[in-house]
CSV table of C-alpha atoms in Angstrom, one decimal:
chain,number,residue,atom,x,y,z
A,124,MET,CA,0.0,0.0,0.0
A,125,ARG,CA,1.0,3.6,-0.6
A,126,LYS,CA,1.0,6.4,1.9
A,127,PHE,CA,-0.7,9.7,1.3
A,128,ASN,CA,-0.4,13.0,3.3
A,129,TYR,CA,-3.7,14.8,3.6
A,130,GLU,CA,-5.4,17.9,4.9
A,131,ALA,CA,-9.1,17.3,5.8
A,132,LYS,CA,-11.8,19.1,7.7
A,133,ASP,CA,-13.3,17.2,10.6
A,134,LYS,CA,-17.1,17.3,10.2
A,135,THR,CA,-17.8,17.1,13.9
A,136,THR,CA,-15.4,19.8,15.1
A,137,ASN,CA,-14.9,21.7,11.8
A,138,LYS,CA,-11.2,21.7,12.5
A,139,LEU,CA,-8.5,21.2,9.8
A,140,VAL,CA,-6.6,18.0,10.4
A,141,LYS,CA,-3.2,17.0,8.9
A,142,ALA,CA,-2.1,13.4,8.9
A,143,THR,CA,-1.2,10.3,6.8
A,144,VAL,CA,-3.4,7.6,5.4
A,145,GLN,CA,-2.5,4.4,3.7
A,146,ALA,CA,-4.4,3.2,0.6
A,147,GLU,CA,-3.8,1.7,-2.8
A,148,THR,CA,-4.8,4.9,-4.7
A,149,GLU,CA,-5.6,8.5,-4.1
A,150,HIS,CA,-9.3,7.8,-4.8
A,151,GLU,CA,-9.4,5.1,-2.1
A,152,ALA,CA,-7.6,7.4,0.3
A,153,ALA,CA,-10.3,10.1,-0.2
A,154,LYS,CA,-13.0,7.4,0.2
A,155,LEU,CA,-11.5,6.3,3.5
A,156,LEU,CA,-11.3,9.8,4.8
A,157,ILE,CA,-15.0,10.5,3.9
A,158,GLU,CA,-16.0,7.2,5.7
A,159,GLN,CA,-14.1,8.4,8.8
A,160,GLY,CA,-16.0,11.7,8.9
A,161,PHE,CA,-13.5,14.0,7.2
A,162,THR,CA,-13.9,16.2,4.2
A,163,PRO,CA,-10.6,16.0,2.1
A,164,VAL,CA,-9.0,19.3,1.2
A,165,THR,CA,-5.7,18.1,-0.3
A,166,ILE,CA,-4.3,14.6,-0.7
A,167,THR,CA,-0.7,14.0,-1.9
A,168,GLU,CA,1.4,10.9,-2.0
A,169,ALA,CA,4.0,10.9,0.7
A,170,GLU,CA,7.7,10.6,-0.2
A,171,PRO,CA,9.7,7.9,1.5
A,172,ASN,CA,11.6,9.3,4.4
A,173,ASP,CA,15.3,8.2,4.1
A,174,ASN,CA,16.6,10.7,6.6
A,175,PRO,CA,18.8,8.8,9.1
A,176,LEU,CA,18.2,11.5,11.7
A,177,SER,CA,14.4,11.2,11.4
A,178,ARG,CA,14.6,7.4,11.7
A,179,LEU,CA,16.7,7.7,14.8
A,180,THR,CA,14.5,10.4,16.5
A,181,ASP,CA,11.2,8.6,15.5
A,182,ARG,CA,12.4,5.2,16.6
A,183,ILE,CA,9.7,3.2,18.3
A,184,THR,CA,11.1,1.9,21.6
A,185,SER,CA,10.0,-1.1,23.6
A,186,LYS,CA,8.4,1.2,26.1
A,187,ASP,CA,6.3,2.8,23.3
A,188,LYS,CA,5.1,-0.6,22.2
A,189,VAL,CA,4.3,-1.7,25.8
A,190,VAL,CA,2.3,1.5,26.5
A,191,PHE,CA,0.4,1.2,23.2
A,192,THR,CA,-0.4,-2.5,23.8
A,193,ARG,CA,-1.6,-2.0,27.3
A,194,GLN,CA,-3.7,1.0,26.5
A,195,LEU,CA,-5.3,-0.8,23.5
A,196,SER,CA,-6.1,-3.8,25.7
A,197,THR,CA,-7.7,-1.6,28.4
A,198,LEU,CA,-9.9,0.2,25.9
A,199,ILE,CA,-11.0,-3.0,24.2
A,200,GLU,CA,-11.7,-4.6,27.7
A,201,ALA,CA,-13.8,-1.5,28.5
A,202,GLY,CA,-16.1,-2.3,25.6
A,203,LEU,CA,-15.0,0.3,23.0
A,204,PRO,CA,-15.1,-0.7,19.4
A,205,LEU,CA,-11.7,-1.5,17.9
A,206,SER,CA,-11.7,1.5,15.5
A,207,GLN,CA,-12.6,3.9,18.3
A,208,SER,CA,-10.0,2.4,20.6
A,209,LEU,CA,-7.3,3.0,17.9
A,210,ARG,CA,-8.6,6.6,17.3
A,211,THR,CA,-8.3,7.3,21.0
A,212,LEU,CA,-4.7,6.1,21.0
A,213,VAL,CA,-3.7,8.4,18.1
A,214,ASP,CA,-4.3,11.5,20.3
A,215,GLN,CA,-2.4,9.9,23.3
A,216,THR,CA,0.7,8.8,21.4
A,217,SER,CA,3.6,11.2,21.3
A,218,ASN,CA,5.9,9.2,19.0
A,219,ARG,CA,5.3,10.5,15.5
A,220,ARG,CA,6.1,7.2,13.7
A,221,LEU,CA,3.9,5.2,16.0
A,222,ARG,CA,1.1,7.7,15.5
A,223,THR,CA,1.4,7.3,11.8
A,224,ILE,CA,1.2,3.5,12.1
A,225,ILE,CA,-1.9,3.7,14.3
A,226,GLN,CA,-3.6,5.9,11.6
A,227,GLU,CA,-2.7,3.2,9.1
A,228,LEU,CA,-4.1,0.5,11.4
A,229,ILE,CA,-7.4,2.5,11.6
A,230,ALA,CA,-7.5,2.7,7.8
A,231,SER,CA,-6.9,-1.0,7.4
A,232,VAL,CA,-9.4,-2.0,10.1
A,233,GLU,CA,-12.1,0.3,8.7
A,234,GLY,CA,-11.3,-1.0,5.3
A,235,GLY,CA,-12.4,-4.5,6.4
A,236,HIS,CA,-9.1,-6.1,7.4
A,237,THR,CA,-8.6,-7.9,10.7
A,238,LEU,CA,-6.4,-6.4,13.3
A,239,HIS,CA,-3.8,-9.1,12.7
A,240,ASP,CA,-3.7,-8.3,9.0
A,241,ALA,CA,-3.3,-4.6,9.9
A,242,PHE,CA,-0.4,-5.2,12.2
A,243,ALA,CA,1.2,-7.6,9.7
A,244,LYS,CA,1.8,-4.6,7.3
A,245,HIS,CA,4.4,-3.3,9.8
A,246,PRO,CA,6.7,-6.3,10.4
A,247,GLU,CA,9.6,-4.0,11.4
A,248,VAL,CA,7.5,-2.9,14.5
A,249,PHE,CA,5.3,-5.9,15.3
A,250,ASP,CA,7.1,-9.3,15.3
A,251,LYS,CA,5.8,-12.8,14.7
A,252,LEU,CA,5.1,-13.3,18.4
A,253,PHE,CA,3.0,-10.2,18.5
A,254,LEU,CA,1.0,-11.2,15.3
A,255,ALA,CA,0.5,-14.8,16.5
A,256,LEU,CA,-1.0,-13.6,19.9
A,257,VAL,CA,-3.2,-11.0,18.2
A,258,ALA,CA,-4.5,-13.7,15.8
A,259,ALA,CA,-5.1,-16.1,18.6
A,260,GLY,CA,-7.0,-13.4,20.6
A,261,GLU,CA,-9.2,-12.5,17.6
A,262,ALA,CA,-10.0,-16.2,17.0
A,263,SER,CA,-10.9,-16.9,20.6
A,264,GLY,CA,-12.6,-13.5,21.3
A,265,THR,CA,-10.1,-12.7,24.0
A,266,LEU,CA,-8.1,-10.0,22.2
A,267,ASP,CA,-7.8,-7.9,25.4
A,268,GLU,CA,-6.2,-10.8,27.2
A,269,SER,CA,-3.9,-11.5,24.3
A,270,LEU,CA,-2.7,-7.9,24.3
A,271,GLN,CA,-2.0,-8.1,28.0
A,272,HIS,CA,0.1,-11.2,27.3
A,273,ILE,CA,2.0,-9.4,24.6
A,274,ALA,CA,2.7,-6.4,26.9
A,275,ALA,CA,3.9,-8.7,29.7
A,276,GLN,CA,6.2,-10.5,27.3
A,277,GLN,CA,7.6,-7.2,26.0
A,278,GLU,CA,8.2,-5.9,29.5
A,279,LYS,CA,10.0,-9.0,30.5
A,280,ASP,CA,12.3,-8.9,27.4
A,281,ALA,CA,13.0,-5.2,28.0
A,282,GLU,CA,13.7,-5.8,31.7
A,283,ILE,CA,16.2,-8.6,30.9
A,284,MET,CA,18.0,-6.6,28.2
A,285,GLY,CA,18.0,-3.5,30.5
A,286,ARG,CA,19.8,-5.5,33.2
A,287,ILE,CA,22.4,-6.7,30.7
A,288,ARG,CA,23.0,-3.2,29.3
A,289,GLY,CA,23.2,-1.8,32.9
A,290,ALA,CA,25.9,-4.4,33.8
A,291,MET,CA,27.9,-3.5,30.7
A,292,THR,CA,27.7,0.3,31.2
A,293,TYR,CA,30.3,0.7,33.9
A,294,PRO,CA,33.0,-1.4,32.1
A,295,ILE,CA,32.4,0.5,28.8
A,296,ILE,CA,32.8,3.8,30.6
A,297,VAL,CA,36.0,2.7,32.3
A,298,LEU,CA,37.4,1.5,28.9
A,299,PHE,CA,36.6,4.9,27.4
A,300,VAL,CA,38.4,6.7,30.3
A,301,ILE,CA,41.5,4.5,29.9
A,302,VAL,CA,41.6,5.1,26.1
A,303,GLY,CA,41.0,8.9,26.7
A,304,VAL,CA,43.8,9.2,29.3
A,305,LEU,CA,46.2,7.2,27.1
A,306,ILE,CA,45.6,9.4,24.1
A,307,PHE,CA,45.9,12.6,26.2
A,308,MET,CA,49.2,11.5,27.6
A,309,LEU,CA,50.6,10.4,24.2
A,310,VAL,CA,49.6,13.6,22.5
A,311,THR,CA,50.5,16.2,25.2
A,312,VAL,CA,53.0,14.9,27.8
A,313,VAL,CA,55.2,12.4,25.8
A,314,PRO,CA,56.2,14.9,23.1
A,315,GLN,CA,57.4,17.3,25.8
A,316,VAL,CA,59.6,14.6,27.3
A,317,GLU,CA,61.0,13.8,23.9
A,318,LYS,CA,61.8,17.4,23.2
A,319,LEU,CA,63.6,17.8,26.5
A,320,TYR,CA,65.8,14.8,25.9
A,321,LYS,CA,66.5,15.9,22.3
A,322,ASP,CA,67.7,19.3,23.4
A,323,LEU,CA,70.1,17.6,25.9
A,324,HIS,CA,71.2,15.0,23.3
A,325,GLN,CA,70.3,12.1,25.6
A,326,THR,CA,69.3,8.6,24.6
A,327,LEU,CA,65.8,7.6,25.6
A,328,PRO,CA,65.1,4.3,27.4
A,329,PHE,CA,63.6,1.6,25.2
A,330,ILE,CA,60.1,1.9,26.8
A,331,THR,CA,60.1,5.6,26.3
A,332,GLN,CA,61.3,5.2,22.7
A,333,PHE,CA,58.3,2.9,22.0
A,334,ILE,CA,55.9,5.3,23.6
A,335,VAL,CA,57.4,8.3,21.7
A,336,GLY,CA,57.0,6.3,18.4
A,337,LEU,CA,53.4,5.6,19.2
A,338,SER,CA,52.9,9.2,20.1
A,339,GLN,CA,54.4,10.4,16.7
A,340,PHE,CA,52.3,7.9,14.8
A,341,ILE,CA,49.1,9.1,16.5
A,342,THR,CA,49.9,12.9,16.1
A,343,LYS,CA,51.1,12.6,12.4
A,344,LEU,CA,48.8,9.9,11.1
A,345,TRP,CA,45.7,10.3,13.2
A,346,TRP,CA,43.6,10.5,10.1
A,347,VAL,CA,44.9,7.1,8.9
A,348,ILE,CA,43.8,5.7,12.2
A,349,LEU,CA,40.3,7.2,12.0
A,350,VAL,CA,39.9,6.0,8.4
A,351,GLY,CA,41.1,2.6,9.3
A,352,VAL,CA,38.8,2.3,12.2
A,353,ALA,CA,35.9,3.6,10.1
A,354,ILE,CA,36.6,1.0,7.4
A,355,VAL,CA,36.9,-1.9,9.9
A,356,VAL,CA,33.7,-0.8,11.6
A,357,TYR,CA,31.8,-0.5,8.3
A,358,LEU,CA,33.1,-3.8,6.9
A,359,GLY,CA,32.4,-5.5,10.2
A,360,TYR,CA,28.8,-4.1,10.3
A,361,GLN,CA,28.1,-5.1,6.7
A,362,TYR,CA,29.6,-8.6,7.3
A,363,PHE,CA,27.5,-9.3,10.4
A,364,ARG,CA,24.4,-8.3,8.5
A,365,THR,CA,25.0,-11.2,6.1
A,366,GLU,CA,23.8,-14.8,6.8
A,367,PRO,CA,27.4,-16.1,7.3
A,368,GLY,CA,28.2,-13.1,9.5
A,369,LYS,CA,25.1,-13.6,11.7
A,370,HIS,CA,26.0,-17.3,12.0
A,371,THR,CA,29.6,-16.5,13.0
A,372,LEU,CA,28.3,-14.0,15.6
A,373,ASP,CA,25.8,-16.5,17.0
A,374,VAL,CA,28.5,-19.2,17.3
A,375,LEU,CA,30.7,-16.7,19.1
A,376,LYS,CA,27.9,-15.8,21.5
A,377,LEU,CA,27.4,-19.4,22.4
A,378,ASN,CA,31.1,-20.1,22.9
A,379,ALA,CA,32.7,-16.9,24.0
A,380,PRO,CA,34.6,-17.2,27.3
A,381,VAL,CA,33.0,-15.5,30.3
A,382,PHE,CA,29.9,-14.5,28.3
A,383,LYS,CA,28.7,-17.9,26.9
A,384,GLY,CA,26.8,-18.8,30.1
A,385,LEU,CA,25.0,-15.5,30.0
A,386,PHE,CA,23.9,-15.9,26.4
A,387,ARG,CA,22.8,-19.5,26.8
A,388,ARG,CA,20.6,-18.6,29.8
A,389,LEU,CA,19.2,-15.6,27.9
A,390,TYR,CA,18.2,-17.8,25.0
A,391,MET,CA,16.6,-20.5,27.2
A,392,ALA,CA,14.7,-17.8,29.1
A,393,ARG,CA,13.4,-16.4,25.9
A,394,PHE,CA,12.4,-19.7,24.4
A,395,ASN,CA,10.5,-20.9,27.4
A,396,ARG,CA,8.9,-17.5,28.2
A,397,THR,CA,7.7,-17.2,24.6
A,398,GLY,CA,6.5,-20.8,24.5
A,399,GLU,CA,4.5,-20.3,27.7
A,400,THR,CA,2.9,-17.1,26.4
A,401,LEU,CA,1.9,-18.6,23.1
A,402,LEU,CA,0.6,-21.9,24.4
A,403,ASP,CA,-1.4,-20.1,27.2
A,404,SER,CA,-3.0,-18.0,24.5
A,405,GLY,CA,-4.1,-21.0,22.5
A,406,VAL,CA,-1.5,-21.1,19.8
A,407,SER,CA,-0.7,-24.7,18.5
A,408,MET,CA,2.5,-26.5,19.5
A,409,LEU,CA,4.0,-26.3,15.9
A,410,ASP,CA,3.2,-22.6,15.5
A,411,MET,CA,4.7,-22.0,19.0
A,412,LEU,CA,8.0,-23.7,18.0
A,413,ALA,CA,8.1,-21.8,14.7
A,414,ILE,CA,7.6,-18.4,16.4
A,415,SER,CA,9.9,-19.2,19.3
A,416,SER,CA,12.7,-20.1,17.0
A,417,ASP,CA,12.6,-16.6,15.6
A,418,ALA,CA,12.1,-15.0,19.1
A,419,VAL,CA,15.3,-16.6,20.4
A,420,ASN,CA,17.4,-14.5,18.0
A,421,ASN,CA,20.2,-17.0,17.5
A,422,SER,CA,20.4,-19.1,14.4
A,423,ILE,CA,22.1,-22.1,16.1
A,424,ILE,CA,19.4,-22.4,18.7
A,425,ALA,CA,16.7,-21.6,16.1
A,426,ALA,CA,17.9,-24.5,13.9
A,427,GLU,CA,17.8,-26.9,16.9
A,428,ILE,CA,14.2,-25.8,17.7
A,429,THR,CA,13.2,-26.2,14.0
A,430,ARG,CA,14.7,-29.8,14.0
A,431,ALA,CA,12.7,-30.5,17.1
A,432,ALA,CA,9.5,-29.2,15.5
A,433,GLU,CA,10.0,-31.5,12.5
A,434,LYS,CA,10.2,-34.5,14.9
A,435,VAL,CA,7.1,-33.3,16.8
A,436,LYS,CA,5.3,-33.1,13.4
A,437,GLY,CA,6.4,-36.7,12.9
A,438,GLY,CA,4.7,-37.8,16.2
A,439,LYS,CA,7.5,-37.4,18.8
A,440,ASP,CA,7.0,-35.7,22.1
A,441,LEU,CA,8.6,-32.2,22.3
A,442,SER,CA,10.7,-33.2,25.3
A,443,THR,CA,12.2,-36.2,23.4
A,444,ALA,CA,12.9,-34.1,20.3
A,445,LEU,CA,14.7,-31.4,22.4
A,446,SER,CA,16.7,-33.8,24.6
A,447,VAL,CA,19.1,-34.7,21.8
A,448,GLU,CA,20.0,-31.1,20.8
A,449,ASP,CA,23.4,-29.8,21.9
A,450,HIS,CA,22.5,-26.4,23.1
A,451,ILE,CA,19.1,-27.3,24.7
A,452,PRO,CA,19.9,-28.1,28.4
A,453,LYS,CA,18.5,-31.3,29.9
A,454,LEU,CA,16.5,-29.2,32.4
A,455,VAL,CA,14.4,-27.8,29.6
A,456,SER,CA,13.5,-31.2,28.1
A,457,GLN,CA,12.8,-32.6,31.6
A,458,MET,CA,10.5,-29.8,32.7
A,459,ILE,CA,8.6,-30.0,29.4
A,460,SER,CA,8.3,-33.8,29.9
A,461,ILE,CA,6.6,-33.2,33.2
A,462,GLY,CA,4.3,-30.7,31.5
A,463,GLU,CA,3.4,-33.2,28.8
A,464,LYS,CA,2.5,-35.8,31.4
A,465,SER,CA,0.4,-33.3,33.4
A,466,GLY,CA,-1.1,-31.7,30.3
A,467,ARG,CA,0.3,-28.2,31.2
A,468,VAL,CA,3.3,-27.7,29.0
A,469,ASP,CA,2.7,-23.9,29.2
A,470,GLN,CA,3.0,-23.8,33.0
A,471,MET,CA,6.2,-25.9,33.0
A,472,MET,CA,7.8,-23.7,30.3
A,473,GLY,CA,6.8,-20.7,32.4
A,474,LYS,CA,8.5,-22.2,35.5
A,475,THR,CA,11.6,-23.1,33.4
A,476,ALA,CA,11.7,-19.5,32.1
A,477,LYS,CA,11.7,-18.2,35.7
A,478,ILE,CA,14.6,-20.5,36.6
A,479,TYR,CA,16.7,-19.3,33.7
A,480,GLU,CA,15.8,-15.6,34.4
A,481,GLU,CA,16.9,-16.0,38.0
A,482,GLU,CA,20.1,-17.7,36.8
A,483,LEU,CA,20.6,-14.9,34.3
A,484,ASP,CA,20.4,-12.3,37.0
A,485,GLU,CA,23.1,-14.2,39.0
A,486,GLU,CA,25.3,-14.5,35.9
A,487,ILE,CA,25.0,-10.8,35.2
A,488,ARG,CA,26.0,-10.0,38.8
A,489,THR,CA,28.9,-12.5,38.6
A,490,ILE,CA,30.3,-11.1,35.3
A,491,SER,CA,29.9,-7.5,36.5
A,492,THR,CA,31.8,-8.3,39.7
A,493,ALA,CA,34.5,-10.1,37.8
A,494,ILE,CA,35.0,-7.4,35.2
A,495,GLU,CA,35.6,-4.6,37.6
A,496,PRO,CA,38.9,-5.8,39.1
A,497,ILE,CA,40.1,-6.9,35.7
A,498,LEU,CA,39.6,-3.4,34.4
A,499,MET,CA,41.3,-1.9,37.4
A,500,VAL,CA,44.4,-4.1,36.7
A,501,VAL,CA,44.4,-3.0,33.0
A,502,LEU,CA,44.1,0.6,34.1
A,503,ALA,CA,47.0,0.1,36.6
A,504,ILE,CA,49.2,-1.5,33.8
A,505,VAL,CA,48.4,1.3,31.4
A,506,ALA,CA,49.0,4.1,33.9
A,507,GLY,CA,52.1,2.4,35.3
A,508,GLY,CA,53.6,2.0,31.8
A,509,MET,CA,52.9,5.6,31.0
A,510,VAL,CA,54.4,6.8,34.3
A,511,ALA,CA,57.5,4.6,33.8
A,512,ALA,CA,58.0,5.9,30.2
A,513,ILE,CA,57.9,9.5,31.5
A,514,LEU,CA,59.8,9.2,34.8
A,515,LEU,CA,62.6,6.9,33.7
A,516,PRO,CA,64.1,9.6,31.3
A,517,ILE,CA,63.7,12.2,34.1
A,518,TYR,CA,65.6,10.0,36.6
A,519,GLY,CA,68.3,9.4,33.9
A,520,LEU,CA,68.6,13.1,33.4
A,521,VAL,CA,69.0,13.7,37.1
A,522,ASN,CA,71.7,11.1,37.4
A,523,THR,CA,73.5,12.6,34.4
A,524,ILE,CA,73.4,16.1,36.0
A,525,ASN,CA,74.7,14.6,39.3
A,526,VAL,CA,77.6,13.0,37.6
């Protein structure tokens, strides 16, 4: 569908409204506006917005999606028609991009599409888990409950990722400080020491010669360093967007020293929490596995879940299918086996998710605690090396004067 910017007069308030509508043609856009109680003044096709700054400032955050989902659920639960609920949210949404999407949802719903189909037109915002739960809610007549499930899932994911980012913030700040201090010393202090010794025709110690050489390289060829870093970052970014690059990154996450335990627990928490939410909402086992494999966000784990799904399709129990996979812990298959025997796989996956979420919290604390002293040692080595490189020539100079 194409997007059209329009100016129209609201028949009820007689006010001029400017917004965006989605339709196949300009004629259909005008028809939709008239059906919505507007009198079109101007309708022009919107140009695609390729401005990186706009995309950054209008980015839809997890919090935006949670608030939107909860508000929509509350309005539907209160008995408001779907179209009216969405119209209410347009006025309450501050994010411009999300407001535009809600307007497009209204146009789709009032055009005869289901809410699932309306959401499906924006896969960059609403993922497969979101769509599956909306479809299940529409089919069962419990859309408000499904939306609450979605919001709870989004909040849980955001909470976990927030804790991981929080644990990494301090080490990253310390690393930036170390690099900043090192560059400052190399650019300002070391050249002064070199100049002093050159004037006195003294030979610099080896460590100072090395530091001076590094200082000269940075001051004279700083642009080469910047270009080199930019090229490496760009090529790395492009590579990790390819399928081989994503696969390499996923393998690294599962096997990286120190961090592999964190990532493995994160993936198991996601898989089980997503599985619980979907099954509890009435989604079939095979659909749950297909959606969960995407939600995990790791191609290695996703491939193992997909293989298990094929075995389930062939008649095997899910617990048996998962038990032979390398990166699926035995605890997961054992808990699911208990759920299969009791008829409550969703509940057992929820309990398993809680176990891994608690272990993930502990892992984050452990890594955060271990990284701090390591960074302090690195900082001490860097600072000590710089001090030695600067003070050794000075001590040598003093000895020469004394002699």
